[in-house]
Amino acid sequence: MTHLTPMTMGQQFGRRSWAEPWKIKMVEPIRLLDRAGRERAIAEAGYNTFLLRSEDVYIDLLTDSGTNAMSDRQWAGMMLGDEAYAGSRNFYHLEAAVQKHYGYKYLVPTHQGRGAEHLISKALIKPGDVIPGNMYFTTTRLHQELAGGTFVDVIIDEAHDPANLHPFKGNVDLGKLEDLIKRVGPEKIPYVSLAGTVNMAGGQPVSMANVKALRSLCDRYGVRIYLDATRLAENAWFIQQREEGYRDKPIAAIVKEFCSYTDGAWMSAKKDHLANIGGWLAMNHEDLYETARNLVVIYEGLHTYGGMAGRDMEALAIGIEEALQDDYMSARIGQVHYLGELLSDWNIPIVKPVGGHAVFLDAKAIYAHIPQDRFPAQTLAAQLYLDSGIRSMERGVVSAGRDPVTGEHRYPKLELVRLTIPRRVYTQAHMDVVAEAVKAVYDEREKVRGLRMVYEPKYLRFFQARFEPL
């Protein structure tokens, strides 16, 4: 079986265009505010793109979480919602889809991914525990800290270098992990927190060889592995394209094999599952299942709906099937890479290789004259909106937050702006507009001076912090 991707088609046939494996049935109007309107909107938002009104945004690349376009089959499934408080048939459809494609025995639904993060942290982490992982994610780490744990980054060093071309920059450094286990003891490690495609590193994948080796290492010390499967289907595409022995395997088979080396997973179904809301926690160990099944009733809802309506669970069950189709995934990642190639052609600094769900601008390189405590990535996101009404997201010092012990800013090596592509929403023409806007901002980079923070919430400050220009 040969998979023709946007990249391989060009190699095989010369210059041949490719198209998405769907056609448009309904449209949503968008508008571009004039410059004065954009200046007013970003000032009212405190130069934080999260605080912009969506009606004031032209092309919205803030996130791919819940912003996807659902298919006609998913919308039809919504009409089959069984809204019984207990025992909804849609829960059993979702459970069967997760068991079939991810391979886990037990399923606990949640309203979205952070609900699942909360449950697993509450169930497994004790004060003083250490949770190793392949780079932090904002909400995941906060839930781990609130449960009394400490996150420790054990990703390979290449992940912290935007220009490094390692094909699997999401890999766990097994030497770092083993050193940590020996230092603190396996009894202090409730689980390894493994992300399939590492968001904060630029959407970088984990290889199958790495997760196999990780399983072997953890088995030697009796440590469990739990997976953030939010974008695992995209991770599987990279394994298919880059790892020896997987070129002829379908994405669905790769996903199931990857999961087989882990003990369970949490999922923000607002990403890979092509829906607007939803999540789940799945596992093979009955002890965690019993605890999570009890906790979900307290924090989310009954164990057969977990904060979702029946119609939402049906949309997820159908979305799982659609997301694992090879032609869809090639088009989805192909669009992301198309934008990355446009920016690379203009020598605009981005994280390379381009990841699966977004193009990440290297704000530290673009605004080399702006120190990190003046928030270069936050500044770049604001400037991009001012130029073209395009909304993006900061992924740097603001997202990293403060050290809970010292109270000082955490200064990550990566200071990035994420251009996140919602699934099945925008066209190639939108990507052209985005690329030209980034170039326009890049060309004016020396005129920009940075921001100061004037309001900071206690938790996850990137969502609600406010700034003003220096």
XYZ file of C-alpha atoms in Angstrom:
470
model
C 0.000 0.000 0.000
C 1.506 3.366 -1.044
C 0.277 6.566 0.549
C 0.446 9.669 -1.652
C 1.047 12.709 0.518
C 1.473 16.339 -0.565
C 5.216 15.774 -0.319
C 5.503 12.402 -2.096
C 3.145 13.411 -4.911
C 5.490 16.213 -5.866
C 8.427 13.803 -5.934
C 6.584 11.171 -7.988
C 4.838 13.309 -10.577
C 6.794 16.555 -10.642
C 4.549 19.563 -10.001
C 1.147 18.127 -9.120
C -1.375 19.857 -6.868
C -3.249 18.033 -4.154
C -6.646 18.591 -2.626
C -8.426 17.956 0.634
C -10.509 14.734 0.762
C -13.749 16.636 1.377
C -15.873 19.362 -0.154
C -17.476 22.394 1.506
C -21.183 22.213 2.302
C -21.663 25.248 4.572
C -19.717 28.469 5.143
C -19.366 30.937 8.019
C -18.718 34.588 7.059
C -15.622 36.298 8.458
C -14.524 39.929 8.188
C -11.337 41.943 8.503
C -11.536 45.012 10.745
C -9.759 48.116 9.512
C -6.480 49.119 11.159
C -8.139 51.500 13.618
C -10.581 48.780 14.661
C -7.758 46.276 15.204
C -5.792 48.783 17.279
C -8.825 49.395 19.457
C -9.584 45.687 19.814
C -6.076 44.613 20.831
C -5.764 47.493 23.303
C -9.092 46.564 24.915
C -7.812 42.958 25.104
C -4.691 44.034 26.980
C -2.517 42.853 24.073
C -3.533 39.279 24.896
C -4.998 37.434 21.913
C -7.026 35.191 24.258
C -9.028 38.252 25.311
C -10.025 39.296 21.783
C -13.639 38.854 20.736
C -13.883 36.232 18.015
C -15.982 38.593 15.880
C -12.957 40.925 15.708
C -10.677 38.155 14.364
C -10.177 37.553 10.649
C -8.266 34.247 10.536
C -8.310 32.474 13.887
C -5.186 30.390 14.512
C -5.351 30.641 18.305
C -5.911 26.907 18.724
C -7.065 23.688 17.095
C -8.967 22.787 20.271
C -12.688 22.572 19.594
C -12.382 24.776 16.511
C -12.644 21.976 13.957
C -15.312 21.620 11.279
C -17.416 18.520 11.882
C -18.476 16.284 9.014
C -22.000 15.609 7.763
C -21.795 12.214 9.486
C -20.907 13.838 12.793
C -23.753 16.344 12.495
C -26.127 13.508 11.649
C -24.839 11.645 14.703
C -25.679 14.669 16.851
C -29.329 14.065 16.012
C -29.027 10.602 17.539
C -28.061 11.904 20.968
C -29.436 9.811 23.802
C -29.673 12.361 26.608
C -30.529 9.879 29.348
C -28.767 10.819 32.589
C -27.498 7.260 33.055
C -26.507 4.604 30.535
C -26.653 6.697 27.349
C -26.243 4.530 24.267
C -23.802 7.116 22.905
C -21.418 6.404 25.782
C -21.267 2.773 24.718
C -20.596 3.802 21.112
C -17.721 6.012 22.314
C -16.399 3.293 24.613
C -16.404 0.778 21.754
C -14.574 3.207 19.434
C -11.852 3.865 22.013
C -11.441 0.164 22.759
C -11.245 -0.665 19.050
C -8.792 2.023 17.985
C -6.778 2.767 21.134
C -6.958 -0.669 22.709
C -7.586 0.286 26.351
C -9.988 -1.757 28.511
C -11.739 0.963 30.509
C -13.094 4.405 29.619
C -14.120 7.368 31.777
C -15.580 10.311 29.791
C -14.804 13.934 30.724
C -15.936 17.319 29.449
C -12.514 17.963 27.858
C -8.847 17.061 28.236
C -8.100 18.998 31.392
C -10.933 17.195 33.131
C -9.085 13.931 32.430
C -5.777 15.494 33.554
C -7.445 16.452 36.817
C -8.765 12.935 37.412
C -5.483 11.122 36.783
C -3.529 13.632 38.867
C -6.009 13.379 41.726
C -6.038 9.581 41.564
C -2.320 8.834 41.302
C -0.175 11.727 42.559
C 0.759 12.164 46.226
C 2.541 15.178 47.749
C 6.258 14.839 47.080
C 5.858 12.705 43.946
C 7.847 13.400 40.792
C 6.289 13.128 37.323
C 8.787 12.875 34.442
C 7.611 13.831 30.977
C 8.693 14.801 27.487
C 8.345 18.578 28.021
C 5.609 20.202 30.040
C 2.174 21.196 28.882
C 0.505 24.070 30.722
C -2.673 22.499 32.099
C -1.092 19.061 32.576
C 1.737 20.411 34.715
C -0.581 22.610 36.761
C -2.836 19.672 37.657
C 0.245 17.664 38.625
C 1.494 20.519 40.817
C -1.900 21.097 42.442
C -1.901 17.407 43.404
C 1.441 17.915 45.171
C 3.760 16.614 42.469
C 6.731 18.101 40.643
C 7.111 17.815 36.881
C 10.609 16.997 35.558
C 11.436 17.395 31.875
C 13.178 14.339 30.386
C 12.809 15.155 26.690
C 15.845 14.878 24.421
C 18.001 18.012 24.230
C 17.277 18.485 20.522
C 13.697 19.460 21.398
C 14.881 22.748 22.900
C 16.637 23.827 19.684
C 14.207 25.312 17.101
C 16.633 24.740 14.218
C 17.528 21.119 14.985
C 16.160 18.764 12.311
C 15.890 15.609 14.435
C 12.865 13.727 13.008
C 11.533 12.748 16.453
C 12.225 15.674 18.754
C 9.464 14.505 21.098
C 11.457 11.457 22.205
C 12.139 10.763 25.869
C 15.816 10.819 26.840
C 16.009 7.397 28.461
C 19.267 8.241 30.217
C 17.734 11.299 31.882
C 14.720 9.251 32.922
C 16.724 6.403 34.388
C 18.949 8.813 36.298
C 15.822 10.416 37.762
C 14.324 7.054 38.748
C 17.550 6.056 40.500
C 17.801 9.421 42.254
C 14.264 9.684 43.662
C 13.234 6.021 43.641
C 10.500 4.409 41.512
C 8.036 4.603 44.412
C 8.107 8.405 44.043
C 7.145 8.241 40.356
C 3.430 7.515 39.915
C 3.755 7.453 36.146
C 5.700 8.807 33.183
C 3.705 11.556 31.455
C 4.230 10.915 27.746
C 2.838 13.276 25.093
C 2.228 12.019 21.564
C 3.443 14.986 19.502
C 4.857 17.497 21.949
C 2.904 20.725 21.721
C 5.341 23.045 23.490
C 8.266 21.769 21.379
C 6.455 22.670 18.165
C 4.197 19.650 17.635
C 7.146 17.251 17.516
C 6.534 13.487 17.362
C 7.714 10.500 19.399
C 9.080 7.497 17.512
C 7.756 3.977 17.918
C 11.259 2.815 18.771
C 11.395 5.337 21.611
C 8.080 4.326 23.178
C 9.077 0.645 22.928
C 12.357 1.359 24.706
C 10.520 3.490 27.263
C 8.167 0.574 27.992
C 11.125 -1.726 28.564
C 12.821 0.749 30.906
C 9.674 1.410 32.911
C 8.958 -2.319 33.236
C 12.374 -2.813 34.832
C 11.486 -0.324 37.572
C 7.756 -0.997 37.872
C 6.726 2.466 36.621
C 3.562 3.029 34.612
C 3.285 5.098 31.415
C 0.272 7.311 30.751
C -0.119 9.003 27.413
C -1.472 12.373 26.382
C -3.161 11.057 23.235
C -4.599 14.416 22.200
C -2.756 14.463 18.868
C -1.610 10.853 18.671
C -3.128 10.372 15.206
C -0.826 13.125 13.944
C 2.103 11.472 15.738
C 1.242 8.232 13.916
C 1.452 10.027 10.559
C 5.048 11.063 11.333
C 5.922 7.487 12.293
C 4.404 6.305 9.009
C 6.404 8.837 6.998
C 9.724 8.795 8.861
C 10.271 5.531 10.704
C 11.600 2.393 9.050
C 9.085 -0.418 8.795
C 5.929 1.712 9.003
C 5.538 3.197 5.520
C 2.972 0.608 4.479
C 1.035 0.484 7.758
C -2.193 2.480 8.103
C -2.373 5.226 10.696
C -5.050 3.353 12.647
C -2.722 0.373 13.120
C 0.162 2.618 14.182
C -2.005 4.375 16.777
C -3.089 1.075 18.297
C 0.461 -0.276 18.424
C 1.736 2.907 20.060
C -0.955 2.713 22.743
C -0.083 -0.923 23.423
C 3.196 0.205 24.998
C 1.364 2.434 27.504
C -0.921 1.763 30.471
C -3.564 4.325 29.603
C -4.196 7.740 28.135
C -6.027 10.991 28.572
C -7.552 12.770 25.628
C -8.698 16.215 24.678
C -11.118 15.012 22.037
C -11.466 18.592 20.799
C -8.336 17.977 18.693
C -7.832 14.661 16.884
C -11.467 13.616 17.236
C -12.664 16.531 15.106
C -15.297 17.695 17.581
C -16.060 20.908 19.436
C -16.091 19.561 23.001
C -15.245 16.381 24.883
C -12.518 14.245 26.375
C -11.786 10.947 28.074
C -9.472 9.027 30.361
C -8.781 5.414 29.396
C -6.707 2.771 31.123
C -5.896 -0.903 31.474
C -5.458 -1.011 35.261
C -8.641 -1.647 37.206
C -7.408 0.229 40.300
C -7.146 3.518 38.412
C -10.453 2.839 36.670
C -12.304 2.359 39.934
C -10.813 5.525 41.431
C -11.395 7.664 38.327
C -14.908 6.268 37.880
C -15.682 7.425 41.405
C -13.984 10.830 41.085
C -15.684 11.679 37.791
C -19.043 11.694 39.572
C -17.742 14.420 41.899
C -16.058 16.685 39.375
C -17.573 16.023 35.937
C -20.803 14.032 35.870
C -21.995 10.440 35.952
C -19.516 7.852 34.644
C -21.600 7.360 31.481
C -21.521 10.994 30.382
C -18.727 12.745 32.293
C -19.780 16.285 31.461
C -20.786 15.650 27.849
C -24.200 15.453 26.262
C -25.065 12.224 24.474
C -24.854 14.002 21.128
C -21.279 15.085 21.905
C -20.228 11.510 22.641
C -21.727 10.356 19.344
C -19.798 13.057 17.464
C -16.587 11.852 19.153
C -17.217 8.208 18.306
C -17.658 9.107 14.630
C -14.747 11.558 14.723
C -12.373 8.835 15.920
C -13.078 6.830 12.773
C -12.659 9.855 10.486
C -9.462 11.111 12.112
C -7.626 7.832 11.531
C -8.150 7.832 7.757
C -4.844 8.178 5.938
C -5.980 10.543 3.188
C -7.508 12.921 5.717
C -4.370 13.011 7.871
C -2.081 13.582 4.881
C -4.193 16.580 3.841
C -4.397 17.909 7.399
C -0.638 17.855 8.004
C 0.018 18.817 4.399
C -1.751 22.133 4.977
C 0.393 22.821 8.049
C 3.546 22.009 6.113
C 2.424 24.170 3.196
C 2.386 27.195 5.514
C 5.738 26.174 6.979
C 7.300 25.930 3.528
C 6.063 29.406 2.574
C 7.677 30.910 5.677
C 10.876 28.917 5.199
C 11.168 30.195 1.637
C 11.332 33.729 3.114
C 13.889 32.620 5.745
C 11.538 33.495 8.594
C 12.709 31.676 11.754
C 10.344 28.826 12.644
C 10.634 25.579 14.564
C 11.896 22.808 12.300
C 10.927 20.214 11.306
C 7.393 21.601 11.045
C 5.073 19.700 13.384
C 1.622 18.251 12.963
C -0.875 20.854 14.145
C 0.831 24.235 13.875
C 3.711 26.297 12.595
C 5.678 27.810 15.480
C 7.412 31.142 14.909
C 10.731 31.568 16.744
C 10.022 34.871 18.500
C 13.390 34.832 20.267
C 15.129 34.879 16.876
C 12.685 37.303 15.229
C 12.874 39.804 18.122
C 16.461 39.159 19.120
C 16.654 42.708 20.500
C 13.779 42.166 22.965
C 14.763 40.456 26.251
C 12.590 37.574 27.403
C 11.203 39.519 30.362
C 9.628 41.895 27.830
C 7.665 39.005 26.363
C 8.813 38.766 22.724
C 6.344 36.001 21.813
C 3.398 37.859 23.342
C 4.558 40.936 21.436
C 4.768 39.037 18.156
C 1.249 37.630 18.548
C -0.107 41.132 19.164
C 1.772 42.566 16.168
C 0.441 39.849 13.874
C -3.118 40.705 14.889
C -2.477 44.414 14.392
C -1.126 43.783 10.910
C -3.774 41.445 9.529
C -6.411 40.494 12.097
C -4.833 37.050 12.474
C -5.051 35.545 15.960
C -2.203 33.329 17.167
C -0.978 32.144 20.566
C 2.065 32.868 22.734
C 4.072 29.835 23.814
C 6.999 31.244 25.779
C 7.714 32.877 29.123
C 4.075 33.890 29.681
C 2.845 30.329 29.141
C 5.682 28.925 31.260
C 4.412 30.885 34.273
C 6.246 31.292 37.562
C 8.209 28.818 39.629
C 5.889 27.836 42.521
C 8.802 27.898 44.988
C 10.728 31.051 44.010
C 7.885 33.004 42.417
C 10.229 34.022 39.578
C 9.406 33.780 35.879
C 10.287 30.476 34.298
C 12.410 31.203 31.229
C 12.016 28.387 28.682
C 14.602 28.006 25.945
C 11.783 28.133 23.398
C 9.997 31.480 22.998
C 7.417 30.759 20.330
C 4.237 31.977 18.667
C 1.921 29.182 17.570
C -0.004 29.446 14.295
C -2.446 26.615 14.965
C -4.425 25.264 12.027
C -7.987 24.133 12.853
C -8.973 20.939 11.080
C -11.069 21.217 7.885
C -11.692 24.959 8.410
C -9.365 27.067 6.230
C -8.167 26.874 2.621
C -4.776 27.202 0.958
C -5.649 30.835 0.207
C -5.992 31.521 3.931
C -2.519 30.038 4.433
C -1.142 32.392 1.769
C -2.669 35.360 3.599
C -1.168 34.183 6.894
C 2.292 33.728 5.404
C 2.249 37.191 3.833
C 1.131 38.725 7.135
C 3.960 37.030 9.038
C 6.455 38.318 6.486
C 5.092 41.861 6.801
C 5.507 41.736 10.603
C 8.951 40.166 10.247
C 10.089 42.945 7.917
C 9.123 45.544 10.557
C 10.699 43.675 13.476
C 13.316 46.280 14.432
C 10.623 48.879 15.213
C 9.038 46.836 18.025
C 10.027 47.246 21.699
C 8.083 44.644 23.663
C 5.416 44.635 26.383
C 5.069 44.918 30.142
C 2.613 42.804 32.128
C 0.058 44.914 34.005
C -2.261 42.149 35.291
C -1.389 38.572 36.181
C -3.822 35.898 37.434
C -2.583 33.230 39.846
C -2.962 30.222 37.553
C -2.402 29.716 33.810
C -1.710 33.387 33.339
C -1.440 33.229 29.550
C -5.226 32.918 29.308
C -6.075 36.168 31.124
C -2.939 38.288 31.689
C -2.973 41.849 30.360
C -0.121 43.875 28.883
C 0.723 47.294 27.543
C 3.381 48.383 25.027
C 6.731 49.671 26.205
